[in-house]
Tab-separated table of C-alpha atoms in Angstrom:
chain	number	residue	atom	x	y	z
A	9	MET	CA	-9.325	8.815	0.325
A	10	ILE	CA	-7.235	5.369	0.411
A	11	SER	CA	-3.513	4.919	-0.481
A	12	LYS	CA	-2.531	3.995	-3.869
A	13	GLY	CA	1.058	3.460	-3.340
A	14	LYS	CA	4.129	5.431	-3.796
A	15	VAL	CA	6.086	7.007	-6.285
A	16	SER	CA	9.410	9.399	-6.414
A	17	LEU	CA	11.903	11.092	-8.353
A	18	LEU	CA	15.682	10.644	-8.390
A	19	ILE	CA	17.388	13.857	-7.579
A	20	ASP	CA	20.972	15.426	-7.738
A	21	GLU	CA	23.403	16.464	-4.753
A	22	THR	CA	22.014	20.356	-5.943
A	23	THR	CA	18.565	19.447	-5.205
A	24	PRO	CA	17.001	19.232	-2.150
A	25	ASP	CA	14.469	16.766	-0.993
A	26	PHE	CA	12.117	19.507	0.218
A	27	SER	CA	10.635	21.106	-2.883
A	28	MET	CA	10.090	25.289	-2.985
A	29	GLY	CA	7.745	24.885	-5.904
A	30	LEU	CA	5.801	21.697	-7.744
A	31	GLN	CA	3.517	21.676	-10.489
A	32	TYR	CA	2.138	18.884	-12.449
A	33	LEU	CA	1.554	18.998	-16.022
A	34	GLU	CA	0.107	15.938	-18.079
A	35	ALA	CA	1.513	16.195	-22.005
A	36	GLU	CA	2.725	13.324	-23.955
A	37	LYS	CA	4.293	12.044	-20.699
A	38	GLU	CA	3.168	13.141	-16.989
A	39	LEU	CA	5.620	15.444	-16.198
A	40	VAL	CA	6.640	17.399	-12.520
A	41	PHE	CA	8.362	20.591	-12.616
A	42	ASN	CA	10.543	21.226	-9.484
A	43	ILE	CA	11.661	24.718	-9.036
A	44	ASN	CA	15.639	24.808	-7.704
A	45	TRP	CA	16.343	27.848	-5.673
A	46	ALA	CA	20.152	27.033	-5.166
A	47	THR	CA	21.014	26.895	-9.351
A	48	ASN	CA	18.175	29.210	-10.199
A	49	SER	CA	16.912	26.526	-12.585
A	50	LEU	CA	13.636	24.339	-13.210
A	51	GLN	CA	13.687	20.508	-13.599
A	52	MET	CA	11.367	18.725	-15.693
A	53	TYR	CA	10.543	14.831	-14.148
A	54	ASP	CA	8.940	12.079	-15.799
A	55	LEU	CA	6.474	11.081	-13.204
A	56	GLU	CA	6.516	7.189	-14.621
A	57	ASP	CA	9.879	6.243	-14.252
A	58	GLY	CA	11.268	9.134	-11.824
A	59	LYS	CA	13.846	10.287	-13.927
A	60	LEU	CA	15.217	14.098	-14.388
A	61	ILE	CA	14.202	15.178	-18.464
A	62	LYS	CA	16.012	17.979	-18.409
A	63	SER	CA	17.302	20.512	-16.203
A	64	ILE	CA	16.993	24.081	-17.056
A	65	PRO	CA	19.150	26.908	-15.751
A	66	PHE	CA	18.232	30.803	-15.783
A	67	GLU	CA	20.843	33.373	-15.793
A	68	LYS	CA	20.080	36.211	-13.272
A	69	GLU	CA	20.956	39.356	-14.681
A	70	GLY	CA	21.984	40.343	-18.617
A	71	ASP	CA	19.890	40.099	-21.538
A	72	GLN	CA	18.455	36.690	-21.006
A	73	GLY	CA	18.255	37.163	-16.968
A	74	VAL	CA	15.357	36.384	-15.327
A	75	GLY	CA	16.571	37.761	-11.864
A	76	GLU	CA	16.646	35.392	-8.855
A	77	LEU	CA	13.400	32.836	-9.028
A	78	MET	CA	10.885	32.623	-6.628
A	79	ALA	CA	8.191	30.701	-8.188
A	80	PHE	CA	7.283	29.912	-11.958
A	81	HIS	CA	4.138	28.380	-13.877
A	82	VAL	CA	3.545	26.331	-16.352
A	83	HIS	CA	0.718	27.197	-18.854
A	84	THR	CA	1.767	24.838	-21.881
A	85	LEU	CA	5.587	23.342	-22.406
A	86	ASP	CA	6.006	26.609	-24.488
A	87	SER	CA	4.396	29.127	-22.600
A	88	ILE	CA	6.584	29.032	-19.008
A	89	PHE	CA	6.429	32.200	-16.905
A	90	LEU	CA	9.145	32.652	-14.046
A	91	PHE	CA	8.527	35.127	-11.036
A	92	PRO	CA	11.714	36.753	-9.210
A	93	PHE	CA	11.631	37.665	-5.299
A	94	ARG	CA	11.340	41.147	-5.977
A	95	GLY	CA	10.042	43.627	-8.906
A	96	SER	CA	6.688	44.171	-11.167
A	97	TYR	CA	8.296	42.160	-13.956
A	98	PHE	CA	8.119	38.455	-15.075
A	99	SER	CA	9.578	36.327	-17.763
A	100	LEU	CA	8.391	34.014	-20.508
A	101	THR	CA	10.151	31.150	-21.495
A	102	ASP	CA	9.595	27.434	-22.539
A	103	THR	CA	11.563	24.114	-22.220
A	104	SER	CA	15.075	25.432	-24.071
A	105	GLY	CA	15.220	28.012	-21.262
A	106	ASN	CA	15.744	31.011	-23.781
A	107	VAL	CA	13.680	33.762	-22.644
A	108	LYS	CA	11.372	35.028	-25.280
A	109	HIS	CA	9.969	38.132	-23.438
A	110	LYS	CA	10.085	39.937	-20.441
A	111	PHE	CA	6.858	41.943	-18.733
A	112	ARG	CA	7.312	44.912	-16.996
A	113	TYR	CA	4.056	46.719	-14.949
A	114	ASP	CA	3.277	48.947	-12.315
A	115	ALA	CA	1.293	47.328	-9.369
A	116	PRO	CA	-2.446	48.358	-9.167
A	117	GLU	CA	-2.809	51.379	-6.782
A	118	ASN	CA	-2.896	50.066	-3.002
A	119	HIS	CA	-2.009	46.910	-3.895
A	120	THR	CA	1.278	44.505	-4.279
A	121	ALA	CA	2.582	42.983	-7.679
A	122	ALA	CA	1.633	39.851	-8.348
A	123	PHE	CA	2.206	37.458	-5.704
A	124	VAL	CA	2.974	33.735	-7.087
A	125	HIS	CA	3.633	30.989	-4.859
A	126	ASN	CA	4.434	27.559	-5.621
A	127	ILE	CA	4.294	25.983	-2.042
A	128	SER	CA	1.939	27.963	0.502
A	129	PHE	CA	-1.327	29.787	0.058
A	130	ILE	CA	-1.051	28.764	-3.812
A	131	THR	CA	-2.871	30.899	-6.228
A	132	PRO	CA	-1.597	29.946	-9.532
A	133	PRO	CA	-1.703	32.599	-12.196
A	134	ILE	CA	-4.651	32.176	-14.981
A	135	ILE	CA	-4.022	32.993	-18.422
A	136	SER	CA	-6.804	34.206	-20.898
A	137	GLY	CA	-6.284	35.049	-24.306
A	138	ASN	CA	-4.021	38.507	-23.888
A	139	GLU	CA	-4.738	38.585	-20.084
A	140	ILE	CA	-3.042	37.051	-17.129
A	141	ILE	CA	-4.816	37.588	-13.868
A	142	PHE	CA	-2.815	37.456	-10.584
A	143	LYS	CA	-3.398	36.789	-7.133
A	144	THR	CA	-2.302	40.383	-5.119
A	145	ARG	CA	-2.331	41.711	-1.755
A	146	PRO	CA	-3.406	45.533	0.125
A	147	ASN	CA	-0.672	47.816	0.141
A	148	VAL	CA	-2.201	50.551	2.072
A	149	VAL	CA	-0.557	50.702	5.528
A	150	SER	CA	3.119	50.041	5.978
A	151	ASN	CA	2.626	47.968	9.336
A	152	TYR	CA	0.464	44.562	9.038
A	153	LEU	CA	-1.290	45.275	12.100
A	154	GLU	CA	-2.446	48.918	11.010
A	155	MET	CA	-4.758	46.763	8.926
A	156	THR	CA	-8.551	47.586	9.669
A	157	ASP	CA	-11.707	45.495	8.492
A	158	ASP	CA	-13.183	48.141	6.573
A	159	ILE	CA	-9.476	48.443	4.717
A	160	LEU	CA	-9.180	44.891	4.004
A	161	ALA	CA	-13.010	44.731	2.882
A	162	GLY	CA	-12.046	47.373	0.326
A	163	SER	CA	-8.957	45.427	-1.278
A	164	SER	CA	-9.172	43.200	-3.801
A	165	LEU	CA	-7.837	39.627	-4.287
A	166	GLY	CA	-6.530	39.973	-7.666
A	167	PHE	CA	-6.038	42.044	-11.087
A	168	ARG	CA	-5.957	41.402	-14.581
A	169	LEU	CA	-3.007	42.242	-16.485
A	170	ASN	CA	-3.303	42.980	-20.269
A	171	LEU	CA	-0.150	41.422	-21.699
A	172	GLU	CA	0.023	44.009	-24.809
A	173	THR	CA	-0.656	47.208	-23.185
A	174	MET	CA	0.613	46.340	-19.496
A	175	GLN	CA	-2.136	47.922	-18.185
A	176	THR	CA	-3.328	46.495	-14.786
A	177	GLU	CA	-7.451	46.146	-13.583
A	178	LEU	CA	-8.447	45.257	-10.179
A	179	LEU	CA	-11.104	42.518	-9.572
A	180	PRO	CA	-14.384	43.021	-7.974
A	181	HIS	CA	-13.467	40.320	-5.739
A	182	TYR	CA	-12.553	41.670	-2.087
A	183	TYR	CA	-11.753	39.727	1.388
A	184	PRO	CA	-14.745	38.961	3.253
A	185	LYS	CA	-16.089	41.901	5.057
A	186	GLY	CA	-15.856	41.167	8.912
A	187	TYR	CA	-12.933	39.207	8.716
A	188	LEU	CA	-11.220	41.409	11.166
A	189	GLU	CA	-13.903	42.122	13.215
A	190	ALA	CA	-13.476	40.170	16.136
A	191	GLY	CA	-9.592	41.104	16.476
A	192	PHE	CA	-6.504	40.559	13.989
A	193	LYS	CA	-5.891	37.628	12.054
A	194	ARG	CA	-3.344	36.571	9.159
A	195	PHE	CA	-5.365	37.279	5.868
A	196	GLU	CA	-3.643	35.006	3.609
A	197	SER	CA	-5.444	33.562	0.665
A	198	SER	CA	-5.447	30.553	-1.456
A	199	ARG	CA	-7.856	30.465	-4.832
A	200	ALA	CA	-8.798	27.108	-6.889
A	201	GLN	CA	-10.487	27.409	-10.402
A	202	SER	CA	-12.848	24.534	-11.523
A	203	GLU	CA	-15.058	24.788	-15.187
A	204	ASP	CA	-17.412	26.828	-13.316
A	205	LYS	CA	-15.880	27.920	-10.048
A	206	LEU	CA	-13.501	30.334	-8.699
A	207	VAL	CA	-12.660	29.393	-5.020
A	208	TYR	CA	-11.388	31.350	-2.310
A	209	SER	CA	-10.123	30.007	1.099
A	210	PHE	CA	-8.679	32.011	3.415
A	211	PHE	CA	-6.269	31.425	6.508
A	212	GLY	CA	-8.966	32.544	9.456
A	213	ASP	CA	-11.904	31.616	8.222
A	214	HIS	CA	-14.105	28.310	8.011
A	215	HIS	CA	-16.151	29.232	4.844
A	216	LEU	CA	-15.149	29.069	1.320
A	217	TYR	CA	-15.947	31.880	-0.896
A	218	TRP	CA	-16.913	31.178	-4.934
A	219	SER	CA	-18.152	32.558	-8.167
A	220	GLU	CA	-18.918	31.967	-11.327
A	221	SER	CA	-16.451	34.465	-12.843
A	222	PHE	CA	-14.008	37.107	-12.116
A	223	ASP	CA	-16.829	39.508	-12.741
A	224	ALA	CA	-19.389	37.944	-10.495
A	225	PRO	CA	-20.181	38.434	-6.852
A	226	LEU	CA	-18.729	36.284	-4.275
A	227	GLN	CA	-20.913	33.381	-2.438
A	228	VAL	CA	-20.109	32.091	0.466
A	229	VAL	CA	-20.763	28.219	2.074
A	230	GLU	CA	-19.584	26.574	5.022
A	231	GLY	CA	-16.313	24.864	4.816
A	232	LYS	CA	-15.315	23.952	8.353
A	233	SER	CA	-13.207	21.326	9.344
A	234	LYS	CA	-14.291	19.084	12.555
A	235	TYR	CA	-10.582	18.774	13.363
A	236	LEU	CA	-9.836	22.523	13.867
A	237	SER	CA	-11.207	24.852	16.731
A	238	GLU	CA	-14.535	26.354	16.249
A	239	LYS	CA	-13.562	29.740	17.101
A	240	LEU	CA	-10.367	30.166	14.875
A	241	PRO	CA	-7.591	31.890	17.200
A	242	LEU	CA	-6.600	35.632	16.773
A	243	LEU	CA	-3.455	36.893	16.793
A	244	PRO	CA	-2.272	38.603	20.312
A	245	ILE	CA	-1.739	42.456	19.839
A	246	ASP	CA	0.599	42.603	23.039
A	247	ARG	CA	2.681	39.671	21.873
A	248	THR	CA	6.006	37.883	22.516
A	249	PRO	CA	7.665	36.368	19.301
A	250	ILE	CA	6.900	32.814	20.227
A	251	GLN	CA	3.046	33.373	20.879
A	252	SER	CA	3.374	35.097	17.173
A	253	GLN	CA	5.114	32.210	15.891
A	254	LYS	CA	2.636	29.994	17.500
A	255	TYR	CA	-0.125	31.530	15.892
A	256	SER	CA	0.886	31.238	12.660
A	257	PHE	CA	2.190	27.733	12.638
A	258	ALA	CA	0.796	25.967	15.607
A	259	SER	CA	-3.061	26.997	15.596
A	260	SER	CA	-6.068	25.969	14.295
A	261	ARG	CA	-6.255	27.773	10.273
A	262	TYR	CA	-6.221	26.511	6.556
A	263	ASP	CA	-3.854	27.045	3.670
A	264	ASN	CA	-3.589	25.625	0.537
A	265	LEU	CA	-6.840	24.987	-1.979
A	266	LEU	CA	-6.253	22.664	-4.432
A	267	TYR	CA	-8.829	21.666	-7.517
A	268	ASP	CA	-8.487	18.325	-9.069
A	269	PRO	CA	-9.965	18.325	-12.616
A	270	TYR	CA	-9.796	14.313	-13.068
A	271	ARG	CA	-12.097	13.861	-10.117
A	272	GLU	CA	-14.126	17.072	-10.315
A	273	VAL	CA	-13.528	17.986	-6.559
A	274	PHE	CA	-11.820	20.744	-4.387
A	275	TYR	CA	-8.848	19.681	-1.645
A	276	ARG	CA	-8.526	21.917	1.346
A	277	PHE	CA	-5.708	21.890	3.730
A	278	ALA	CA	-6.283	22.493	7.147
A	279	TYR	CA	-4.135	22.324	10.311
A	280	PRO	CA	-5.579	21.752	13.915
A	281	ASP	CA	-4.157	23.292	16.965
A	282	LEU	CA	-0.441	21.605	18.295
A	283	ASP	CA	0.649	21.656	21.582
A	284	VAL	CA	4.375	23.282	21.306
A	285	GLU	CA	5.949	25.298	24.059
A	286	THR	CA	9.946	26.239	22.958
A	287	GLU	CA	10.844	28.458	20.064
A	288	ASP	CA	12.775	25.407	18.553
A	289	GLU	CA	9.390	23.443	18.679
A	290	VAL	CA	7.779	26.379	16.790
A	291	ARG	CA	10.515	27.418	14.402
A	292	ALA	CA	10.814	23.412	13.105
A	293	LEU	CA	6.979	23.980	12.309
A	294	ARG	CA	7.842	26.674	9.652
A	295	ASN	CA	8.760	23.675	6.822
A	296	ASN	CA	7.166	20.698	8.705
A	297	PRO	CA	4.166	21.910	9.776
A	298	GLY	CA	2.848	18.685	11.861
A	299	LYS	CA	-0.305	17.141	11.986
A	300	PHE	CA	-2.911	17.849	9.058
A	301	VAL	CA	-6.236	17.666	7.645
A	302	VAL	CA	-6.954	17.079	3.783
A	303	MET	CA	-10.798	18.379	3.613
A	304	VAL	CA	-12.142	17.217	-0.023
A	305	PHE	CA	-15.221	18.936	-1.689
A	306	ASP	CA	-16.971	18.035	-4.807
A	307	LYS	CA	-17.611	20.389	-7.708
A	308	ASN	CA	-20.647	22.053	-5.761
A	309	LEU	CA	-18.547	22.615	-2.676
A	310	GLU	CA	-20.444	19.861	-0.206
A	311	LEU	CA	-17.879	18.315	1.886
A	312	LEU	CA	-17.690	14.548	1.342
A	313	GLY	CA	-15.061	13.856	3.906
A	314	GLU	CA	-11.794	14.676	5.455
A	315	ASN	CA	-8.342	12.809	6.282
A	316	ILE	CA	-6.133	13.753	9.461
A	317	PHE	CA	-2.475	12.661	8.715
A	318	GLU	CA	0.238	12.522	10.923
A	319	GLY	CA	2.826	15.287	10.679
A	320	SER	CA	5.705	12.886	11.258
A	321	LYS	CA	5.507	11.232	7.779
A	322	TYR	CA	4.218	13.800	5.181
A	323	LEU	CA	5.191	17.373	4.059
A	324	PRO	CA	1.902	18.558	2.928
A	325	LEU	CA	3.463	21.915	1.768
A	326	ASN	CA	4.803	19.466	-1.264
A	327	SER	CA	1.768	18.197	-2.829
A	328	PHE	CA	0.333	18.433	-6.251
A	329	VAL	CA	-2.725	16.496	-8.096
A	330	GLY	CA	-1.885	14.306	-11.151
A	331	LYS	CA	-3.955	12.391	-13.418
A	332	THR	CA	-4.240	9.367	-10.671
A	333	GLY	CA	-4.861	11.394	-7.617
A	334	LEU	CA	-3.411	13.600	-5.105
A	335	TYR	CA	0.243	13.461	-4.544
A	336	ILE	CA	1.872	14.244	-1.005
A	337	SER	CA	5.389	14.258	-0.011
A	338	LEU	CA	6.772	11.463	2.358
A	339	ASN	CA	10.148	13.314	2.784
A	340	ASN	CA	9.934	14.694	6.448
A	341	PRO	CA	12.876	14.417	8.208
A	342	ASP	CA	11.100	12.542	11.175
A	343	ASN	CA	10.192	9.656	8.715
A	344	PRO	CA	12.236	6.662	9.113
A	345	ASP	CA	11.819	5.534	5.089
A	346	ASN	CA	12.849	9.505	4.132
A	347	GLU	CA	15.437	8.718	1.588
A	348	GLU	CA	17.479	11.929	0.877
A	349	ASP	CA	18.534	11.137	-2.627
A	350	ARG	CA	14.806	10.824	-3.805
A	351	MET	CA	11.692	13.161	-3.920
A	352	ALA	CA	8.971	10.382	-2.726
A	353	PHE	CA	5.489	10.888	-2.989
A	354	GLU	CA	2.043	8.722	-1.696
A	355	LEU	CA	-0.430	8.822	-3.982
A	356	PHE	CA	-4.025	9.156	-2.543
A	357	SER	CA	-7.555	8.332	-4.619
A	358	PHE	CA	-10.959	7.143	-3.660
């Protein structure tokens, strides 16, 4: 990967330069959508000239209410799905901002409602005909630490929702057996889809898991980064708050998996061990994760290479794929070139 230059989006005083959700869409123009939690709105930018095309505010309550926005997914300009922080429902709108439909459903047994997030462990919904496929998490135990390997291995990674009947069906894709065998680990996951593969990446597993379809079994391939510890750390059971935070934000781990349809490659974001001691240092890593790695896999999941980036310049959680390459945010607060009135990105390609 090499740098191909920089681009930026001009933002107003209500818009933070750290986004809580970005999505690229190639329409007549190259568009970038940004979610603004403060104004409960979506913003649509022209990537080429960096200017705001439209801001689309949404009501929280009433006939046109969509709740307090947490995430979104742009299927097309006529089909934009909005997801609130709480509840088993979501809304369908378009660039006019008018709510066309609200969908309410019951979460599948022993699993959560749809988990859509545009920042970390990204797993976009997949719309196919009258079905939408969501990521889910196990909802069997009341305490995260009560999870066992057997329960986790019997938990599905997603479910289908029929948009006509509002019936759900769990997918036959499960967490890897043995994931918790050596001890406790966070079991977050990210999923990306190519033309012929569905690929999963997990927080505490070097491997990648893939399938030809949601109905075919998962297969496993090696996916280790040379920059991460050979043996990924375990969450200390008798831990202090700082130990727990160090595990989540300062230890070897994997996060987002993104697919690039233009170059037919997968990008896997990984984070090596960091030497931090104080609570302030660890707390800062929540939004500014420090040093990170971008691994590049071809369409057959063969590792092509990996690049390590210094954390004092970039914000890897604000990354997206476009027609020209991979865009990674430059709005790190430690970056001396950071401009608060712009979302700036460095473009990487081959």
